[in-house]
Amino acid sequence: MISQPRAGKSIGRFALSEKTLLSIKNLKKVFPLQGEELVALGSVSFDVYPGEFVTIVGPSGCGKTTLLKIIAGLLPKSEGEIHVDEAMFDPTREVGFVFQKALLLNWRRVLDNVLLPIEILKLDKKKYRSKAMEMLELVGLKGFENAYPNELSGGMQQRVSLARALIHDPKLILMDEPFGALDAITREKMNLELQRIWSESKKTIIFITHEINEAVFLSDRVVVMSARPSRMVGAVDIDFPRPRKLEVRTTPQFGEYAVKLYKMLEIT
Ligand SMILES: Nc1ncnc2c1ncn2[C@@H]1O[C@H](COP(=O)(O)OP(=O)(O)OP(=O)(O)O)[C@@H](O)[C@H]1O
Ligand SMILES: [Mg+2]
C-alpha cells in the first residue's frame, strides 16, 4: 500500500473532513511518586489516520510507553481525550501490542503463544489455528510452530510476538521499541519485514523507536515528543514511495529528514 503523502508541515494540518482512526487531545498522565506527582504526559495531542505508519520519537522517560499503554487501555489517563472512530474499529478488541521484549510464555510452543490473544478474547482456538499458521508464515517462521521460545533467536522471538499481535486481525498495532534489543543486521531485516507485513495486512501502526534512521525508513510520519512534562513538538512527513529499499537511507533527502528530526529533538 502506498499511503498518500499529506500536504502541510505541522501537526494538526489535516483537513477536518478527513476521518481519523484515533484522535488524541491534551492527554495528560500523572503518576503518584513518593508523596508527590510526576507528570509523565504534560499535554499530548496528535491524530492517526487509517492505514498510516506513524512513529513517535522522544527522549527517554518522556512518556512514550505510557502513551501507548493508555491508547491500548492498559493504563487510565488522568485528563484529556482519546477519540476513536468506533465505526472503523473496536478499541477493546482490535488493538495489537508488540512490547519492547517479546514477552513470550516459555512453557508454551510458538503456535500456542501466537494463539494467546484468541484465548484472552475467548474466541474459538480451533478456528484460529490455521490463521496462526498463516501469521507465522507471514513473519517468516513457517516450520517453527512447535518450537519453544527459548529455542529461537531474539529476532525470531520478536517475530513470534508480531504474529501474536496480528492473530486477532487488529486494525491498530502499537509497537514499543520492538527491535531495540536486536543487532543492526537483524534489525534491518525486521524493518524490511515489517514494511512488507504492514503493506500486505493494511494495518495502522503506531511505532516507537529511539533510532532516527529506523523512524525515517519505516514511517509515513514521524512525531516528536518533548522531554517531561511532554507535549508534541512537531512532525515530519516522510514522502518516499513504497516499498522502500534500505538504499533509500543513502539519499540526501533521507539525511535531510534525519537532520530535521535531530533538530526537533535538540540533539544537534
Ligand atoms: N507505573 C508507573 N508508576 C509511576 N511512574 C511511572 C510508571 N510508569 C512510568 N512512570 C514514569 O513516567 C515517566 C515516563 O515513563 P515511560 O516509560 O512512559 O517513558 P518512555 O518515554 O517510554 O521512556 P523510554 O524511552 O526510556 O522507554 C517516567 O518518568 C517513569 O518513571
Ligand atoms: Mg518506553
XYZ file of N, CA, C and O in Angstrom, residues 24 53 79 87 90 114 129 163 175 177 185-187 199 204 226:
64
model
N -6.146 12.186 19.584
C -5.774 12.398 20.986
C -5.643 13.884 21.238
O -4.956 14.582 20.490
N 1.470 4.679 8.930
C 2.559 4.185 9.769
C 3.144 5.421 10.446
O 3.832 6.212 9.816
N -6.142 13.102 32.343
C -7.014 14.126 31.737
C -6.903 14.044 30.229
O -5.978 13.426 29.707
N -16.768 3.315 14.302
C -17.256 2.719 13.057
C -16.085 2.047 12.348
O -16.264 1.096 11.591
N -12.900 -1.372 16.862
C -13.311 -1.547 18.244
C -12.052 -1.555 19.117
O -11.272 -2.513 19.073
N 1.215 -17.664 19.886
C 0.532 -16.820 18.899
C -0.980 -16.798 19.173
O -1.653 -15.791 18.961
N -6.487 -21.738 14.482
C -5.221 -22.470 14.292
C -4.601 -22.199 12.930
O -3.412 -21.888 12.818
N 3.543 -11.880 15.194
C 2.460 -12.777 14.742
C 1.328 -12.784 15.771
O 0.143 -12.760 15.428
N 3.528 -0.583 18.652
C 4.822 -1.259 18.749
C 5.795 -0.394 19.555
O 6.163 0.694 19.136
N 9.274 0.119 20.770
C 10.687 -0.220 20.555
C 10.890 -1.720 20.341
O 11.676 -2.345 21.056
N 22.069 -5.873 11.868
C 21.677 -6.592 10.643
C 20.266 -7.177 10.800
O 19.416 -7.039 9.922
N 20.023 -7.815 11.944
C 18.699 -8.401 12.186
C 17.647 -7.301 12.200
O 16.541 -7.461 11.688
N 18.021 -6.170 12.761
C 17.093 -5.045 12.849
C 16.715 -4.546 11.449
O 15.551 -4.252 11.181
N 2.269 -3.457 4.692
C 1.609 -3.164 3.415
C 0.694 -4.311 2.987
O -0.356 -4.077 2.401
N -2.915 -0.109 10.614
C -2.415 1.186 11.055
C -1.414 0.894 12.165
O -1.709 0.092 13.062
N 8.491 16.063 23.351
C 9.499 16.769 24.158
C 9.780 15.966 25.427
O 9.078 15.012 25.739
